[in-house]
Tab-separated table of C-alpha atoms in Angstrom:
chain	number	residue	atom	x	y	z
T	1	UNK	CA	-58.295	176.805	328.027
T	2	UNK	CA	-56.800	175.194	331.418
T	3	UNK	CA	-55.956	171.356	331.780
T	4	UNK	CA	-58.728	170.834	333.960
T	5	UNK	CA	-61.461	172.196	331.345
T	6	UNK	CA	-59.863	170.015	328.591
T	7	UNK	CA	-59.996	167.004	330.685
T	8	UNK	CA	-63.499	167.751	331.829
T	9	UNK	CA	-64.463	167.847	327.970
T	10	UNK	CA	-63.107	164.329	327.442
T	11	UNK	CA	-64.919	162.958	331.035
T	12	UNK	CA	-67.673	164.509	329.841
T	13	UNK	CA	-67.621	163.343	326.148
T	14	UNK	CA	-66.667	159.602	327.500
T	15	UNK	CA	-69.475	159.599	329.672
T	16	UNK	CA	-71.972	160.726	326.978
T	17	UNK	CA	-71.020	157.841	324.457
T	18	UNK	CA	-73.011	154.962	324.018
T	19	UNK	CA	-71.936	152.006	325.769
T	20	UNK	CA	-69.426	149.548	323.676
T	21	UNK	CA	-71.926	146.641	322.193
T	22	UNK	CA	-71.228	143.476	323.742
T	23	UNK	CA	-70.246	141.054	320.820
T	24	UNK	CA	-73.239	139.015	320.533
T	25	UNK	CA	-73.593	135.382	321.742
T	26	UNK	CA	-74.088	133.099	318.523
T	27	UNK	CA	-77.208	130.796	318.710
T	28	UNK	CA	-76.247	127.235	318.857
T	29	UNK	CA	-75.923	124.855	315.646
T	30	UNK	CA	-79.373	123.521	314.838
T	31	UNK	CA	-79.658	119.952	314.139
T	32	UNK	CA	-80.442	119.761	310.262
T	33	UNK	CA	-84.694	118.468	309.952
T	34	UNK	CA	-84.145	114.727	309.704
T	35	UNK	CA	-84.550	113.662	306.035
T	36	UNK	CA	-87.935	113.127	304.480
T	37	UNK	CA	-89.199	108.981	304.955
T	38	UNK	CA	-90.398	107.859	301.702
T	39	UNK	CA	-94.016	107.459	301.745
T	40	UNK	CA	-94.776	103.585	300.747
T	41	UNK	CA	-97.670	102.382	299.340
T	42	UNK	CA	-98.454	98.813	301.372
T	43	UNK	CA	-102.085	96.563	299.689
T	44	UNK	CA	-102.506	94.422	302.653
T	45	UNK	CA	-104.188	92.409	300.390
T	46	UNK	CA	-100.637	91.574	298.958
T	47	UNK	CA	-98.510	91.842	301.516
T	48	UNK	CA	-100.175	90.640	304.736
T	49	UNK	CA	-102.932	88.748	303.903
T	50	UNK	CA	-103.241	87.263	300.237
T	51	UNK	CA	-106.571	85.986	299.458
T	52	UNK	CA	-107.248	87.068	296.169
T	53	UNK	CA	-109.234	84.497	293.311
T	54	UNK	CA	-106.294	85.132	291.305
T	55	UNK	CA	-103.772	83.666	293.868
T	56	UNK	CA	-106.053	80.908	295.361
T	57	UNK	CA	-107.376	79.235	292.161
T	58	UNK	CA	-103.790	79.285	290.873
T	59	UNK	CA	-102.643	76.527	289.119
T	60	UNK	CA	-99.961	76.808	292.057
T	61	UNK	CA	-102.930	75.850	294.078
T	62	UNK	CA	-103.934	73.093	292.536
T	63	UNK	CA	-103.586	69.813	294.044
T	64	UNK	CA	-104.101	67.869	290.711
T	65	UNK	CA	-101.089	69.856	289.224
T	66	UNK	CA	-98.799	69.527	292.680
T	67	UNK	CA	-98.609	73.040	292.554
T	68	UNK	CA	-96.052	74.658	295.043
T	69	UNK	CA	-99.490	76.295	297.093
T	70	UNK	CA	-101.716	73.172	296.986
T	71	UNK	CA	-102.300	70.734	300.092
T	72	UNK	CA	-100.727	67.987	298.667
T	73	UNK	CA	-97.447	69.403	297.869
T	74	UNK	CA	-97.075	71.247	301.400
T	75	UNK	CA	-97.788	67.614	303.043
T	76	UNK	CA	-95.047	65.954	300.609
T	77	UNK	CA	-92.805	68.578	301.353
T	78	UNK	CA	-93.605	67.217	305.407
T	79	UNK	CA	-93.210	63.638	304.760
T	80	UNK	CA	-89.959	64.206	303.020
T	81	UNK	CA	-90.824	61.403	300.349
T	82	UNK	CA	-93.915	61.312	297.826
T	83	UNK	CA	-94.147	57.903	297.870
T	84	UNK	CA	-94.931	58.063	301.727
T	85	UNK	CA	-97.159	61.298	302.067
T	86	UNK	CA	-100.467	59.600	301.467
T	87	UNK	CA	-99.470	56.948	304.660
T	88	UNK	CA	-97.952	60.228	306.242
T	89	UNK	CA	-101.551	62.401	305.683
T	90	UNK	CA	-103.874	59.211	306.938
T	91	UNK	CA	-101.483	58.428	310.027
T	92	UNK	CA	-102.202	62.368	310.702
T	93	UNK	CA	-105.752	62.313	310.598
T	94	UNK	CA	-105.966	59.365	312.752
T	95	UNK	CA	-104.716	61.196	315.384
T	96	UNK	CA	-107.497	62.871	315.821
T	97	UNK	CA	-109.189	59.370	317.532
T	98	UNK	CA	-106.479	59.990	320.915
T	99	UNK	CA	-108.409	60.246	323.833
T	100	UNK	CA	-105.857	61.963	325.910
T	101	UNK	CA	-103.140	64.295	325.844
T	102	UNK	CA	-100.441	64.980	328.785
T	103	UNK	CA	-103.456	63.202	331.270
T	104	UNK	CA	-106.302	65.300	330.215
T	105	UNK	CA	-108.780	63.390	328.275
T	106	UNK	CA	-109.821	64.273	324.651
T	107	UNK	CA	-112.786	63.942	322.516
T	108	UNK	CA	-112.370	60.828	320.297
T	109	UNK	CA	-112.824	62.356	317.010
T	110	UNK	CA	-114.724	59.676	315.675
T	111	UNK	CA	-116.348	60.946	312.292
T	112	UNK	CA	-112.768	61.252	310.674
T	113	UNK	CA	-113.517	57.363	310.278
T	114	UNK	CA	-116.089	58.706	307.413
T	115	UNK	CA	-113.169	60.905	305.509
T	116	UNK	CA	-110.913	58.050	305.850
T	117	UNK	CA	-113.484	55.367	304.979
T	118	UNK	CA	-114.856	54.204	301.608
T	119	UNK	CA	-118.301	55.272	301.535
T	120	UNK	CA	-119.647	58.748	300.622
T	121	UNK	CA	-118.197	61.483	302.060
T	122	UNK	CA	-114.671	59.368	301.872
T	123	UNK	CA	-111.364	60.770	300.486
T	124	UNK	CA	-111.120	59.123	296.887
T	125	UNK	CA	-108.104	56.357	297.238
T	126	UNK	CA	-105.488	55.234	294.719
T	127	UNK	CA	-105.478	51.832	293.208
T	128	UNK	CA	-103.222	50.872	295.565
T	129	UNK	CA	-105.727	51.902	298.720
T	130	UNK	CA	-103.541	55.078	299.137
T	131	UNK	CA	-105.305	58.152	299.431
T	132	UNK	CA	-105.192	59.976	296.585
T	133	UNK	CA	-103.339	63.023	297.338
T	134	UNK	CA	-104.456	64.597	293.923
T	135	UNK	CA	-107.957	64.810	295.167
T	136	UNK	CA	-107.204	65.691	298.699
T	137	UNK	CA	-110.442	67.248	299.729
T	138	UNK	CA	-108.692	71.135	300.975
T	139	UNK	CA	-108.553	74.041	298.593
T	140	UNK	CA	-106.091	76.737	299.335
T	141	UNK	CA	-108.206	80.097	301.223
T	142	UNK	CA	-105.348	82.071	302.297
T	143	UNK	CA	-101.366	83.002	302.155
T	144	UNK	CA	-100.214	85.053	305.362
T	145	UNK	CA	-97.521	87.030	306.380
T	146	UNK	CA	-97.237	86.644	310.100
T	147	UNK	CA	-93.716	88.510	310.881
T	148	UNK	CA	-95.719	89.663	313.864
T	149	UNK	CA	-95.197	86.607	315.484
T	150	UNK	CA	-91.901	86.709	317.266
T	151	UNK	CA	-90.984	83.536	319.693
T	152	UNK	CA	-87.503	85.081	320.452
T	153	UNK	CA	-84.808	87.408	319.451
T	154	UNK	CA	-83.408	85.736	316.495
T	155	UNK	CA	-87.135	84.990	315.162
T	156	UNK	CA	-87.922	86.255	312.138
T	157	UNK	CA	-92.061	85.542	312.393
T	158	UNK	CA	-93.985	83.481	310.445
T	159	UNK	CA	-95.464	82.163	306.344
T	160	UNK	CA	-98.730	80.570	306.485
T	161	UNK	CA	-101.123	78.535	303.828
T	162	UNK	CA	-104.491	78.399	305.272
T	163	UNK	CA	-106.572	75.278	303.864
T	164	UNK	CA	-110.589	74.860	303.793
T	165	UNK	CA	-112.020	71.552	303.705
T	166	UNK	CA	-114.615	70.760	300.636
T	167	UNK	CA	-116.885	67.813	301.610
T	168	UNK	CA	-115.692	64.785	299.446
T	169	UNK	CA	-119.563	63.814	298.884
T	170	UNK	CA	-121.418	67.354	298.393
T	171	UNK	CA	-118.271	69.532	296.676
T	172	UNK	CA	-119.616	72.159	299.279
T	173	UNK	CA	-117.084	73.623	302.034
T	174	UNK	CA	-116.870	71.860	305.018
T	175	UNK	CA	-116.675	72.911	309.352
T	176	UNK	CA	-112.815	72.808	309.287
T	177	UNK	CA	-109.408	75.103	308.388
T	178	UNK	CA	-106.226	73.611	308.288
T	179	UNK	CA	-102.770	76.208	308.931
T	180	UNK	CA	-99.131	74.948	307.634
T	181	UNK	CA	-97.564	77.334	309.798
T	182	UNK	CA	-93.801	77.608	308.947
T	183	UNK	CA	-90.968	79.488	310.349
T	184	UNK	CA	-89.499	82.163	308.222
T	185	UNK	CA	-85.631	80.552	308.073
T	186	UNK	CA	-82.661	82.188	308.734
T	187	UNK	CA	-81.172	83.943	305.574
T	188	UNK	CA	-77.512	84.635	306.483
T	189	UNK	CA	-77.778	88.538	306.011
T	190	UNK	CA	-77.065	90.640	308.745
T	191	UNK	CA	-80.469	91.516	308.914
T	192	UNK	CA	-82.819	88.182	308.355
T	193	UNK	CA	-86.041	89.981	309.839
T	194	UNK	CA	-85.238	93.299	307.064
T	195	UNK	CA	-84.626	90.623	304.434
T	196	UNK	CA	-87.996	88.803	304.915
T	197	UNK	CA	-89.758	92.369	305.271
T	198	UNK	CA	-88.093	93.395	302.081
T	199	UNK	CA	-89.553	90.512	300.110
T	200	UNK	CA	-92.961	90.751	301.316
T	201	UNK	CA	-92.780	94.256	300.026
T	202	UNK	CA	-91.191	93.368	297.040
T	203	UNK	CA	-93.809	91.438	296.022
T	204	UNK	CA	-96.599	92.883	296.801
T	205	UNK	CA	-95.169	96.124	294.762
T	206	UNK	CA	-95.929	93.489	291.728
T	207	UNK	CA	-99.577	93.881	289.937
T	208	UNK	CA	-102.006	91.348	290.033
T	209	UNK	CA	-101.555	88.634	287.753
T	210	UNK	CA	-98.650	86.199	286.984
T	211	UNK	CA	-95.742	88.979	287.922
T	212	UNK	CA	-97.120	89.129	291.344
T	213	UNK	CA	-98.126	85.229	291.593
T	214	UNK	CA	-94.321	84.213	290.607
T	215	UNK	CA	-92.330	86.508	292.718
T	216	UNK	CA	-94.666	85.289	295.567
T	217	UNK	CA	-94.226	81.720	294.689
T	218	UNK	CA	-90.246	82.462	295.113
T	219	UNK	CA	-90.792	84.034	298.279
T	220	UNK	CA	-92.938	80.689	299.904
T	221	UNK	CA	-91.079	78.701	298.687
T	222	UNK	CA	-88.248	80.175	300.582
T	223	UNK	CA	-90.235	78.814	303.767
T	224	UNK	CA	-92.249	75.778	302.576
T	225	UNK	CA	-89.574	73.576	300.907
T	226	UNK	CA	-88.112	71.102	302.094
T	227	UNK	CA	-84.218	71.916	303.330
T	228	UNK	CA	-85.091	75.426	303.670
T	229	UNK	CA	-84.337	75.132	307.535
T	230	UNK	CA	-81.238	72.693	308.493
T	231	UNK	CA	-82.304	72.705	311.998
T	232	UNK	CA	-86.035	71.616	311.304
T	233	UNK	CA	-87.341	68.111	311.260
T	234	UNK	CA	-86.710	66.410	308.036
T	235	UNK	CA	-85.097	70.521	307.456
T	236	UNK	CA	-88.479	71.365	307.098
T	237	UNK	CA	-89.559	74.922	308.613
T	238	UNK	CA	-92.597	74.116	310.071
T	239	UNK	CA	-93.436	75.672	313.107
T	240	UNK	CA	-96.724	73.733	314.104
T	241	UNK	CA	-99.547	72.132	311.726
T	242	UNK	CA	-102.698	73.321	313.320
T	243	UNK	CA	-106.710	72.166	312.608
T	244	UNK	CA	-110.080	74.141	313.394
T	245	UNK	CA	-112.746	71.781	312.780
T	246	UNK	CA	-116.727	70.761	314.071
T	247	UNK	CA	-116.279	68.733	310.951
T	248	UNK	CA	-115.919	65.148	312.779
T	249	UNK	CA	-117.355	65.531	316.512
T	250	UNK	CA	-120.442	67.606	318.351
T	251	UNK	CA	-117.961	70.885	319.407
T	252	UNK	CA	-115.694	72.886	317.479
T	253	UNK	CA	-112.219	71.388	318.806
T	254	UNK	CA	-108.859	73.563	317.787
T	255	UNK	CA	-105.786	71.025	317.815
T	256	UNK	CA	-101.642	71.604	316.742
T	257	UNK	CA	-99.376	69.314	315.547
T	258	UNK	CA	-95.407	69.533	315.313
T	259	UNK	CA	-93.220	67.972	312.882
T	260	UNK	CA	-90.726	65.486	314.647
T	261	UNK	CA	-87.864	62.858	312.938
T	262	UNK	CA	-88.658	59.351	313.313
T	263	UNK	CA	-86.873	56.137	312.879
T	264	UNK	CA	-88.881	55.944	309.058
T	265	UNK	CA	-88.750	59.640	308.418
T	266	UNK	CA	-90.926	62.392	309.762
T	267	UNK	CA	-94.632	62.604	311.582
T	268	UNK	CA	-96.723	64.987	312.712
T	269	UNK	CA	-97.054	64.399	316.988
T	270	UNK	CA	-100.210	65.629	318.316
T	271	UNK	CA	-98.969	68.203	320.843
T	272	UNK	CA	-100.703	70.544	323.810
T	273	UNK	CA	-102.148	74.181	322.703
T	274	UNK	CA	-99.762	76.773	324.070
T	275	UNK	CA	-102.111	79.217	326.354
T	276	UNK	CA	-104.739	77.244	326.067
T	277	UNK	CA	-106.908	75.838	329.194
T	278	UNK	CA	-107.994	71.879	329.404
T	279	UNK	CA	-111.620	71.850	327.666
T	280	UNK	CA	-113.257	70.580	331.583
T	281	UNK	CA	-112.349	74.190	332.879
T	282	UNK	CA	-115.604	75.530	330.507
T	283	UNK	CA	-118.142	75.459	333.591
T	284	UNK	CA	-120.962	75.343	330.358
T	285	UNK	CA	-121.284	73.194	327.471
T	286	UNK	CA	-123.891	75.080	325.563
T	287	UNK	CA	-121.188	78.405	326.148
T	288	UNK	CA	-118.785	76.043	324.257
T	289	UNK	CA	-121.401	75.932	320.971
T	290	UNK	CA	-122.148	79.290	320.486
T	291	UNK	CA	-119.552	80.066	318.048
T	292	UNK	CA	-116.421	78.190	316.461
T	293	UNK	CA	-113.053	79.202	318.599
């Protein structure tokens, strides 16, 4: 065969021949699935808001026994001093007879004069004419986890004890709540807000009973004692005192108190509701009665 034919066959066998494959673009790296969150089992009832009989009628609630969750303690805690938390509580309520506040008038609160008198319906006194902080006249409804409440960056929310008042003369509750709201302190982890999260939920992974009631004793009292914050009044943590209460004058009347250092220790100042419009800006009285605030 001539040149030419061979070099036709090997044209023509070249051009029959499948194309050379490409080599094939590789897909890129897939991220790996992000791992798995464990799936946590939260009883609000434990760790938000703790109401059960088995908390509140604690012996920790007891103000006879000066338990760590009782009225009394909370206000000695306060005052700084035992000796001076019965004058501390009275000089308190009598607050509530100001008649004005930052040049807005207030409603005299006049039937506190009853609590703080010595007929019926009076707060039992000591011997001395003290009142007798062992049968204050406010049983222990509630312990709440407020790490919701965030006034700035560094905040790490709030630990509140949420009081009901029992009628001194009848034993049956009476038209007013009183909130020791308290500033969850700073911890000195690199995390504070993490750290008070992860003892809320440590606690509340405890079962009813004394396990639970003791590990949430240690956590309040991480807020409620007195030293806990060093920048606090007295180095108490307290965040504002506040009362809800149609228990002493014709409307229900919502009023906050902050803790302050005084030349003969601490005392609760009556101070102005944040958010909260003057009482003559209702255009109604009777819309003002329809319900507590």
């Amino acid at each position: 065969m001539g040149k030419a034919w061979v070099w036709g066959l090997v044209l023509f066998a070249v051009g029959c021949s499948s194309p050379q494959s490409q080599p094939s673009e590789e897909p890129p790296p897939q991220e790996p699935p992000p791992a798995e969150l464990p799936q946590l089992s939260v009883d609000p009832y434990r760790a938000l808001v703790v109401v059960d009989a088995s908390v509140v009628l604690d012996a920790r609630a007891s103000n006879a026994a000066n338990g760590p969750w009782s009225f009394r303690w909370l206000m000695e805690q306060l005052a700084g001093d035992e000796a001076r938390a019965p004058q501390f509580v009275e000089a308190w309520l009598r607050s509530l007879r100001t008649s004005s506040l930052n040049g807005f008038a207030l409603e005299d609160r006049r039937g506190v004069e009853v609590l703080l008198g010595t007929g019926p319906g009076a707060w039992p006194r000591t011997s001395t004419g003290a009142l007798d902080l062992s049968r204050a006249p406010f049983r222990l409804l509630a312990i709440v986890n407020r790490m919701d409440v965030i006034s700035s960056a560094s905040s790490n929310g709030e630990g509140r004890f949420v009081f009901g008042f029992v009628d001194p003369a009848t034993g049956e509750p009476g038209r007013m709540t009183v909130a020791f709201e308290f500033r969850l302190p700073p911890l000195g982890t690199s995390d504070d807000r993490k750290a008070w999260a992860q003892r809320w939920f440590d606690a509340a992974q405890q079962p009813w009973g004394e396990a639970y009631n003791r590990a949430l004793e240690e956590l309040t009292r991480g807020f409620s004692a007195r030293g806990v914050d060093p920048n606090g009044a007295g180095g108490s943590a307290l965040s504002q005192l506040r009362m809800n209460e149609a228990a002493f004058g014709e409307l229900w009347e919502l009023r906050e108190w902050q803790l302050e250092a005084g030349p003969g220790g601490t005392f609760l100042r009556l101070s102005p509701l944040p958010q909260t419009p003057d009482g003559a800006m209702h255009t109604s009285r009777d819309k003002v009665t329809a319900a507590p605030l």
